Tab-separated table of C-alpha atoms in Angstrom:
chain	number	residue	atom	x	y	z
Y	1	MET	CA	1.037	-28.165	-16.970
Y	2	SER	CA	2.917	-28.784	-14.052
Y	3	LEU	CA	3.517	-27.136	-10.378
Y	4	GLN	CA	7.072	-26.298	-11.354
Y	5	LYS	CA	6.218	-24.710	-14.883
Y	6	SER	CA	3.405	-22.436	-13.257
Y	7	LEU	CA	6.016	-21.159	-10.832
Y	8	LYS	CA	7.772	-19.906	-13.648
Y	9	SER	CA	5.773	-16.527	-13.563
Y	10	VAL	CA	6.406	-15.987	-9.762
Y	11	SER	CA	10.313	-16.141	-10.239
Y	12	GLY	CA	10.909	-15.473	-13.920
Y	13	GLU	CA	11.955	-12.273	-15.453
Y	14	GLN	CA	9.766	-9.175	-15.693
Y	15	ASP	CA	7.022	-9.146	-18.212
Y	16	THR	CA	7.810	-6.964	-20.559
Y	17	THR	CA	4.480	-7.054	-22.012
Y	18	SER	CA	3.145	-5.517	-18.991
Y	19	ILE	CA	5.595	-2.506	-18.987
Y	20	CYS	CA	5.197	0.601	-20.306
Y	21	SER	CA	7.428	2.002	-22.941
Y	22	SER	CA	8.267	5.319	-21.437
Y	23	VAL	CA	9.926	6.206	-18.234
Y	24	THR	CA	9.832	9.774	-16.884
Y	25	THR	CA	12.190	11.756	-14.945
Y	26	GLN	CA	9.847	12.132	-12.035
Y	27	PRO	CA	8.123	9.644	-9.934
Y	28	ASP	CA	4.361	9.184	-9.335
Y	29	ARG	CA	3.127	9.646	-5.927
Y	30	HIS	CA	4.362	5.790	-5.131
Y	31	GLY	CA	7.819	6.310	-6.206
Y	32	PHE	CA	7.376	4.524	-9.802
Y	33	PHE	CA	9.199	6.082	-12.653
Y	34	GLY	CA	7.616	4.274	-15.182
Y	35	GLY	CA	6.312	0.517	-15.654
Y	36	ALA	CA	3.039	-1.155	-15.084
Y	37	GLN	CA	2.553	0.330	-11.834
Y	38	TYR	CA	2.981	3.996	-12.732
Y	39	SER	CA	0.006	5.919	-11.945
Y	40	PRO	CA	0.911	9.665	-13.351
Y	41	GLU	CA	-2.290	11.155	-11.728
Y	42	PRO	CA	-3.266	11.733	-8.216
Y	43	LYS	CA	-6.453	10.084	-7.359
Y	44	ARG	CA	-8.512	12.111	-4.278
Y	45	THR	CA	-11.326	9.978	-3.453
Y	46	VAL	CA	-11.051	11.160	0.511
Y	47	SER	CA	-11.363	14.843	1.529
Y	48	PRO	CA	-8.180	16.075	3.358
Y	49	SER	CA	-10.570	16.751	6.552
Y	50	THR	CA	-11.606	12.985	6.820
Y	51	ILE	CA	-7.871	11.839	6.584
Y	52	LEU	CA	-7.299	14.105	9.233
Y	53	LYS	CA	-9.486	12.550	11.587
Y	54	ARG	CA	-8.677	8.925	10.244
Y	55	GLU	CA	-5.120	9.999	11.027
Y	56	GLN	CA	-6.098	10.973	14.676
Y	57	LYS	CA	-8.291	7.771	15.297
Y	58	TRP	CA	-5.216	5.574	14.427
Y	59	LEU	CA	-2.879	7.250	16.191
Y	60	ARG	CA	-5.177	6.948	19.004
Y	61	MET	CA	-5.202	3.327	18.120
Y	62	LEU	CA	-1.747	2.727	17.906
Y	63	ASN	CA	-1.035	4.471	21.548
Y	64	ASN	CA	-3.418	1.841	22.808
Y	65	TRP	CA	-2.976	-1.019	20.784
Y	66	GLU	CA	-3.047	-3.888	22.839
Y	67	ALA	CA	-6.530	-2.594	24.383
Y	68	PHE	CA	-8.050	-1.976	21.084
Y	69	MET	CA	-6.663	-5.491	19.707
Y	70	SER	CA	-7.832	-7.471	22.719
Y	71	LYS	CA	-11.508	-5.646	23.464
Y	72	ASN	CA	-12.309	-3.842	20.256
Y	73	TYR	CA	-11.214	-5.899	17.040
Y	74	LYS	CA	-14.129	-5.041	15.339
Y	75	LYS	CA	-13.433	-1.327	15.405
Y	76	VAL	CA	-9.896	-1.984	14.031
Y	77	ARG	CA	-10.988	-4.397	11.370
Y	78	GLU	CA	-13.629	-1.640	10.192
Y	79	ARG	CA	-10.692	1.402	9.792
Y	80	CYS	CA	-8.800	-0.894	8.464
Y	81	ARG	CA	-11.219	-1.747	5.598
Y	82	LYS	CA	-11.975	2.163	5.109
Y	83	GLY	CA	-8.163	2.397	4.582
Y	84	ILE	CA	-5.346	3.111	6.630
Y	85	PRO	CA	-4.109	6.915	5.826
Y	86	ALA	CA	-0.735	6.831	4.153
Y	87	SER	CA	0.780	8.776	6.814
Y	88	VAL	CA	0.503	6.020	9.835
Y	89	ARG	CA	0.333	2.838	7.345
Y	90	PRO	CA	3.760	1.997	8.133
Y	91	LYS	CA	3.515	1.566	11.751
Y	92	ALA	CA	0.041	0.455	11.250
Y	93	TRP	CA	1.163	-2.555	8.956
Y	94	LEU	CA	4.051	-3.159	11.742
Y	95	TYR	CA	1.663	-3.559	14.761
Y	96	LEU	CA	-1.259	-5.397	12.781
Y	97	CYS	CA	1.106	-8.069	11.857
Y	98	GLY	CA	2.478	-8.569	15.137
Y	99	GLY	CA	5.935	-7.252	13.827
Y	100	GLN	CA	6.456	-4.826	16.571
Y	101	LEU	CA	6.104	-7.785	19.119
Y	102	LEU	CA	8.934	-9.579	17.440
Y	103	LEU	CA	11.033	-6.913	17.223
Y	104	GLU	CA	10.678	-5.964	20.799
Y	105	LYS	CA	11.396	-9.543	21.497
Y	106	HIS	CA	14.490	-9.948	19.806
Y	107	PRO	CA	15.947	-6.216	19.554
Y	108	ASN	CA	19.250	-7.294	18.236
Y	109	GLU	CA	18.725	-10.338	16.272
Y	110	TYR	CA	18.227	-8.763	12.977
Y	111	GLU	CA	22.240	-7.582	12.546
Y	112	GLU	CA	23.047	-10.706	14.318
Y	113	LEU	CA	21.803	-12.494	11.393
Y	114	LEU	CA	23.026	-10.572	8.693
Y	115	GLN	CA	26.904	-11.239	10.346
Y	116	ALA	CA	26.088	-14.879	9.358
Y	117	PRO	CA	27.728	-16.333	6.326
Y	118	GLY	CA	24.405	-17.881	5.198
Y	119	ASP	CA	23.844	-20.508	2.877
Y	120	PRO	CA	25.886	-19.749	-0.076
Y	121	LYS	CA	23.007	-20.981	-2.646
Y	122	CYS	CA	20.588	-19.081	-1.239
Y	123	MET	CA	22.718	-15.897	-1.395
Y	124	GLU	CA	23.608	-16.736	-5.145
Y	125	ASP	CA	19.897	-17.017	-5.632
Y	126	ILE	CA	19.023	-13.618	-3.714
Y	127	ARG	CA	21.479	-11.766	-5.731
Y	128	LYS	CA	19.984	-13.193	-8.964
Y	129	ASP	CA	16.374	-11.928	-8.109
Y	130	LEU	CA	17.304	-8.585	-6.807
Y	131	HIS	CA	17.064	-6.887	-9.999
Y	132	ARG	CA	13.562	-8.466	-11.037
Y	133	GLN	CA	11.621	-6.789	-7.901
Y	134	PHE	CA	9.945	-3.553	-9.210
Y	135	PRO	CA	12.862	-2.345	-11.390
Y	136	TYR	CA	10.802	1.215	-12.217
Y	137	HIS	CA	10.495	1.900	-8.780
Y	138	GLU	CA	13.135	4.626	-6.947
Y	139	MET	CA	14.330	2.358	-4.718
Y	140	PHE	CA	15.319	-0.457	-6.494
Y	141	ILE	CA	15.611	1.114	-10.267
Y	142	ARG	CA	19.795	1.359	-9.213
Y	143	GLU	CA	21.445	-2.001	-9.935
Y	144	GLU	CA	23.202	-2.771	-6.805
Y	145	GLY	CA	21.966	0.627	-5.241
Y	146	HIS	CA	20.660	0.964	-1.452
Y	147	GLY	CA	17.305	-0.482	-1.945
Y	148	GLN	CA	18.442	-3.701	-3.676
Y	149	GLN	CA	21.181	-3.804	-0.718
Y	150	GLU	CA	18.269	-3.623	1.708
Y	151	LEU	CA	16.332	-6.462	0.068
Y	152	PHE	CA	19.156	-8.611	0.098
Y	153	SER	CA	20.081	-8.088	3.831
Y	154	VAL	CA	16.144	-8.637	4.584
Y	155	LEU	CA	15.976	-12.003	2.164
Y	156	LYS	CA	19.565	-13.220	3.781
Y	157	ALA	CA	18.219	-12.896	7.286
Y	158	TYR	CA	15.429	-14.651	6.961
Y	159	SER	CA	17.015	-17.276	5.074
Y	160	VAL	CA	19.706	-17.676	8.418
Y	161	LEU	CA	16.765	-17.610	10.584
Y	162	ASN	CA	14.663	-20.055	8.912
Y	163	PRO	CA	17.350	-22.569	6.963
Y	164	LYS	CA	13.937	-25.271	6.596
Y	165	VAL	CA	12.630	-22.706	3.785
Y	166	GLY	CA	15.978	-21.019	3.156
Y	167	TYR	CA	14.953	-18.382	0.313
Y	168	PHE	CA	11.890	-18.631	-1.876
Y	169	GLN	CA	11.650	-16.510	-4.715
Y	170	ALA	CA	7.970	-15.393	-3.832
Y	171	GLN	CA	9.394	-13.572	-0.838
Y	172	ALA	CA	11.082	-11.135	-2.996
Y	173	PRO	CA	8.238	-8.870	-4.072
Y	174	VAL	CA	7.068	-9.174	-0.449
Y	175	ALA	CA	10.010	-7.972	1.030
Y	176	ALA	CA	10.623	-5.542	-1.341
Y	177	PHE	CA	6.761	-4.026	-1.374
Y	178	LEU	CA	7.533	-3.812	2.629
Y	179	LEU	CA	10.413	-2.014	2.305
Y	180	MET	CA	9.252	0.720	0.077
Y	181	HIS	CA	7.098	1.472	3.520
Y	182	MET	CA	9.765	0.885	6.411
Y	183	PRO	CA	13.264	0.763	7.464
Y	184	SER	CA	14.620	-2.938	6.852
Y	185	VAL	CA	14.791	-4.104	10.187
Y	186	GLN	CA	10.887	-3.449	10.544
Y	187	ALA	CA	10.384	-5.262	7.065
Y	188	PHE	CA	12.483	-7.989	7.980
Y	189	TRP	CA	9.940	-8.427	11.203
Y	190	CYS	CA	6.841	-8.378	9.062
Y	191	LEU	CA	8.507	-10.490	6.483
Y	192	VAL	CA	9.078	-13.068	9.036
Y	193	SER	CA	5.407	-12.648	10.469
Y	194	ILE	CA	4.050	-13.060	7.061
Y	195	SER	CA	5.954	-16.232	5.720
Y	196	ASP	CA	5.517	-17.800	9.055
Y	197	LYS	CA	1.860	-16.945	10.428
Y	198	TYR	CA	-0.229	-15.449	7.157
Y	199	LEU	CA	1.221	-17.825	4.493
Y	200	SER	CA	2.529	-20.465	6.716
Y	201	GLY	CA	3.592	-23.455	4.672
Y	202	TYR	CA	3.200	-21.555	1.381
Y	203	TYR	CA	7.130	-21.745	0.985
Y	204	ASN	CA	7.656	-25.014	2.403
Y	205	PRO	CA	8.917	-27.960	-0.582
Y	206	GLY	CA	6.469	-29.178	-2.344
Y	207	LEU	CA	3.880	-26.441	-1.984
Y	208	GLU	CA	1.502	-29.005	-0.497
Y	209	VAL	CA	-0.575	-25.921	1.193
Y	210	LEU	CA	-0.785	-23.792	-1.829
Y	211	GLN	CA	-2.363	-26.852	-3.440
Y	212	ARG	CA	-4.823	-27.013	-0.742
Y	213	ASP	CA	-5.739	-23.531	-0.494
Y	214	GLY	CA	-6.127	-23.543	-4.266
Y	215	ASP	CA	-8.682	-26.182	-4.122
Y	216	ILE	CA	-10.186	-24.452	-1.073
Y	217	LEU	CA	-10.640	-21.139	-3.435
Y	218	HIS	CA	-11.907	-23.648	-6.350
Y	219	ALA	CA	-14.458	-24.874	-3.906
Y	220	LEU	CA	-15.471	-21.018	-2.696
Y	221	LEU	CA	-15.555	-20.169	-6.127
Y	222	ARG	CA	-18.411	-22.632	-6.615
Y	223	ARG	CA	-20.432	-20.881	-4.035
Y	224	THR	CA	-19.908	-17.344	-5.027
Y	225	ALA	CA	-19.812	-17.594	-8.969
Y	226	PRO	CA	-21.244	-20.937	-10.425
Y	227	ALA	CA	-20.748	-20.016	-13.725
Y	228	VAL	CA	-17.361	-19.257	-13.988
Y	229	HIS	CA	-16.322	-22.390	-11.673
Y	230	ARG	CA	-18.150	-24.700	-14.490
Y	231	HIS	CA	-16.430	-22.787	-16.994
Y	232	LEU	CA	-13.137	-23.883	-15.249
Y	233	VAL	CA	-14.014	-27.112	-14.562
Y	234	LYS	CA	-15.493	-27.742	-18.228
Y	235	HIS	CA	-11.833	-26.456	-19.617
Y	236	ARG	CA	-9.612	-27.898	-16.572
Y	237	VAL	CA	-8.087	-24.586	-15.526
Y	238	GLU	CA	-6.940	-25.519	-11.905
Y	239	PRO	CA	-6.121	-23.208	-9.488
Y	240	VAL	CA	-2.492	-24.065	-9.209
Y	241	LEU	CA	-2.728	-22.518	-13.264
Y	242	TYR	CA	-3.749	-19.011	-12.266
Y	243	ALA	CA	-3.481	-18.653	-8.895
Y	244	THR	CA	-0.129	-19.686	-7.824
Y	245	GLU	CA	1.910	-16.235	-8.339
Y	246	TRP	CA	-1.613	-14.602	-6.709
Y	247	PHE	CA	-1.281	-16.456	-3.162
Y	248	LEU	CA	2.966	-17.102	-2.920
Y	249	CYS	CA	3.245	-12.978	-3.448
Y	250	ALA	CA	0.250	-11.709	-1.622
Y	251	LEU	CA	-0.951	-10.354	-4.863
Y	252	THR	CA	1.880	-7.949	-4.720
Y	253	ARG	CA	2.641	-8.459	-8.533
Y	254	THR	CA	-0.801	-8.984	-9.511
Y	255	LEU	CA	-3.131	-5.305	-8.488
Y	256	PRO	CA	-2.719	-1.804	-9.326
Y	257	TRP	CA	-0.272	-0.103	-6.488
Y	258	ASP	CA	-3.962	1.496	-4.926
Y	259	SER	CA	-5.402	-1.371	-5.003
Y	260	LEU	CA	-2.718	-3.374	-3.213
Y	261	LEU	CA	-2.288	-1.250	-0.471
Y	262	ARG	CA	-6.213	-1.197	0.346
Y	263	VAL	CA	-5.944	-5.221	0.036
Y	264	TRP	CA	-3.041	-5.263	2.392
Y	265	ASP	CA	-4.689	-2.926	4.973
Y	266	CYS	CA	-7.150	-5.895	5.242
Y	267	PHE	CA	-4.840	-8.911	4.700
Y	268	LEU	CA	-2.827	-7.598	7.557
Y	269	CYS	CA	-5.510	-7.189	10.057
Y	270	GLU	CA	-7.806	-10.466	8.845
Y	271	GLY	CA	-5.320	-13.126	7.294
Y	272	VAL	CA	-4.974	-14.821	4.305
Y	273	LYS	CA	-8.731	-15.313	3.725
Y	274	VAL	CA	-8.394	-11.644	2.356
Y	275	LEU	CA	-6.375	-13.074	-0.633
Y	276	PHE	CA	-9.075	-15.442	-1.228
Y	277	LYS	CA	-11.576	-12.712	-1.355
Y	278	ALA	CA	-9.651	-10.622	-3.631
Y	279	SER	CA	-8.941	-13.806	-5.903
Y	280	LEU	CA	-12.735	-14.582	-6.111
Y	281	VAL	CA	-13.828	-11.017	-6.813
Y	282	VAL	CA	-11.270	-11.367	-9.733
Y	283	LEU	CA	-12.257	-14.119	-11.362
Y	284	ALA	CA	-15.830	-13.401	-10.897
Y	285	GLY	CA	-15.217	-9.879	-12.746
Y	286	ALA	CA	-12.714	-11.059	-15.314
Y	287	LEU	CA	-15.000	-14.337	-16.400
Y	288	GLY	CA	-18.585	-13.370	-14.923
Y	289	PRO	CA	-19.672	-12.024	-18.261
Y	290	ALA	CA	-21.151	-14.789	-20.722
Y	291	LYS	CA	-19.649	-13.091	-23.560
Y	292	ILE	CA	-16.126	-13.182	-22.078
Y	293	ARG	CA	-16.543	-17.098	-21.184
Y	294	LYS	CA	-17.982	-17.690	-24.839
Y	295	ARG	CA	-14.883	-16.133	-26.058
Y	296	ALA	CA	-12.183	-18.014	-23.612
Y	297	ASN	CA	-13.158	-21.325	-25.198
Y	298	GLY	CA	-10.495	-23.209	-24.010
Y	299	LEU	CA	-7.834	-23.595	-21.011
Y	300	CYS	CA	-4.986	-21.191	-22.671
Y	301	GLU	CA	-7.805	-18.549	-23.688
Y	302	THR	CA	-9.115	-18.736	-20.182
Y	303	LEU	CA	-5.952	-18.243	-18.577
Y	304	GLU	CA	-4.773	-15.642	-20.933
Y	305	VAL	CA	-8.067	-13.868	-19.628
Y	306	LEU	CA	-7.403	-14.360	-15.871
Y	307	ARG	CA	-3.411	-13.058	-16.041
Y	308	HIS	CA	-4.726	-9.747	-17.776
Y	309	PRO	CA	-8.227	-8.961	-15.834
Y	310	PRO	CA	-9.705	-5.850	-17.065
Y	311	ASP	CA	-8.431	-2.795	-15.323
Y	312	SER	CA	-12.143	-1.952	-14.080
Y	313	VAL	CA	-11.869	-5.141	-12.165
Y	314	LEU	CA	-8.732	-4.460	-10.223
Y	315	GLY	CA	-9.604	-0.840	-9.479
Y	316	GLU	CA	-9.531	0.009	-5.878
Y	317	GLU	CA	-13.227	0.478	-5.559
Y	318	TYR	CA	-14.519	-2.302	-7.544
Y	319	LEU	CA	-12.483	-4.807	-5.504
Y	320	MET	CA	-12.952	-3.194	-2.077
Y	321	TYR	CA	-16.513	-3.169	-2.713
Y	322	HIS	CA	-17.061	-6.483	-3.801
Y	323	MET	CA	-14.549	-8.069	-1.593
Y	324	GLN	CA	-17.171	-6.717	1.758
Y	325	ARG	CA	-19.869	-8.191	-0.113
Y	326	LEU	CA	-19.046	-11.653	-0.850
Y	327	ASN	CA	-21.803	-13.983	0.301
Y	328	LEU	CA	-19.040	-16.266	2.642
Y	329	THR	CA	-18.930	-16.634	6.337
Y	330	GLU	CA	-15.988	-17.266	8.776
Y	331	GLU	CA	-17.675	-20.920	8.647
Y	332	ASP	CA	-17.294	-21.073	5.327
Y	333	PHE	CA	-13.860	-20.564	5.135
Y	334	GLU	CA	-13.231	-23.155	8.029
Y	335	PHE	CA	-15.670	-25.720	6.570
Y	336	GLU	CA	-13.868	-25.277	3.272
Y	337	HIS	CA	-10.570	-25.921	4.948
Y	338	GLN	CA	-11.447	-28.745	7.162
Y	339	ARG	CA	-13.123	-30.600	3.801
Y	340	GLN	CA	-9.931	-29.874	1.607
Y	341	THR	CA	-7.340	-31.060	4.428
Y	342	ALA	CA	-9.442	-34.082	4.792
Y	343	ARG	CA	-9.586	-34.954	1.449
Y	344	ARG	CA	-5.460	-34.485	1.107
Y	345	ARG	CA	-5.143	-36.696	3.736
Y	346	ALA	CA	-7.374	-39.151	2.456
Y	347	MET	CA	-5.786	-39.434	-1.099
Y	348	ALA	CA	-1.933	-39.482	0.574
Y	349	ASN	CA	-3.189	-42.415	2.765
Y	350	ARG	CA	-4.215	-44.216	-0.262
Y	351	ARG	CA	-0.966	-43.972	-1.831
């Protein structure tokens, strides 16, 4: 299967098999009226008093942000891993990813970018994709509604700012996810930071960085879940076949909403390695049991398991617990990064 074919799930129509048939008249706590992300029941795992204490701690940090990040980063990371309170999450994300610094440095640039005509092909492609982004969410449920208009503006502005990339379809769910939490100008600068720093090179033509990171994921899997790694090798299940959407969309089209919020709290604090950790946990959870691997006795069967991991594996508590307990160090990530980069460079030189 080619890389282009594997990208179809990223840019294609909404997967109707994953959407609930019923749509309610009242949105859930995240703003969904239905669909795969609909969460009808509130899930309280932390007491109100604990939430209040965490909110106060976060407000103190945000008011002294530079000092905390330069002198007490470990405390920031610890609090991100515990989960950022919903009331301060938008501001925390803006500060964590550097979007606030970009906004302060370029206070008027977003509006200026919107005044530019933009590349006609990019504008057409963006418009085609607007209705595909979380169509059951209250922000995007109306065709050409306010949410879709803001999404168009954010994606257009990025395409004008970075014409080398222009518009890459996997940016749309990321931008939509950000818009659910903050005003468009803030979502734009967060998207700039995520696209150019966190996922640097992912949206470039050829997707070489994505393929390299797929190889890094595969190598790390050999350390953390050797039986799963052997199964994937045996059936020639390459990372590009299952992890493309995970990485390009930063898991926005993969995880349940509560899990996604928690993973992004860590992702914006610690960087792309969080996507690796989450992916490793999903792989081990989905294919870890021997009986599952025995049933998935081919490439297509294995991909089917990875496209629909058990709900328990994708759950917030399971995911966060096992991500923090992966036996991987910073040195392991750096070693594999250097090794796979050198391997690809050697392959390119032999051509």
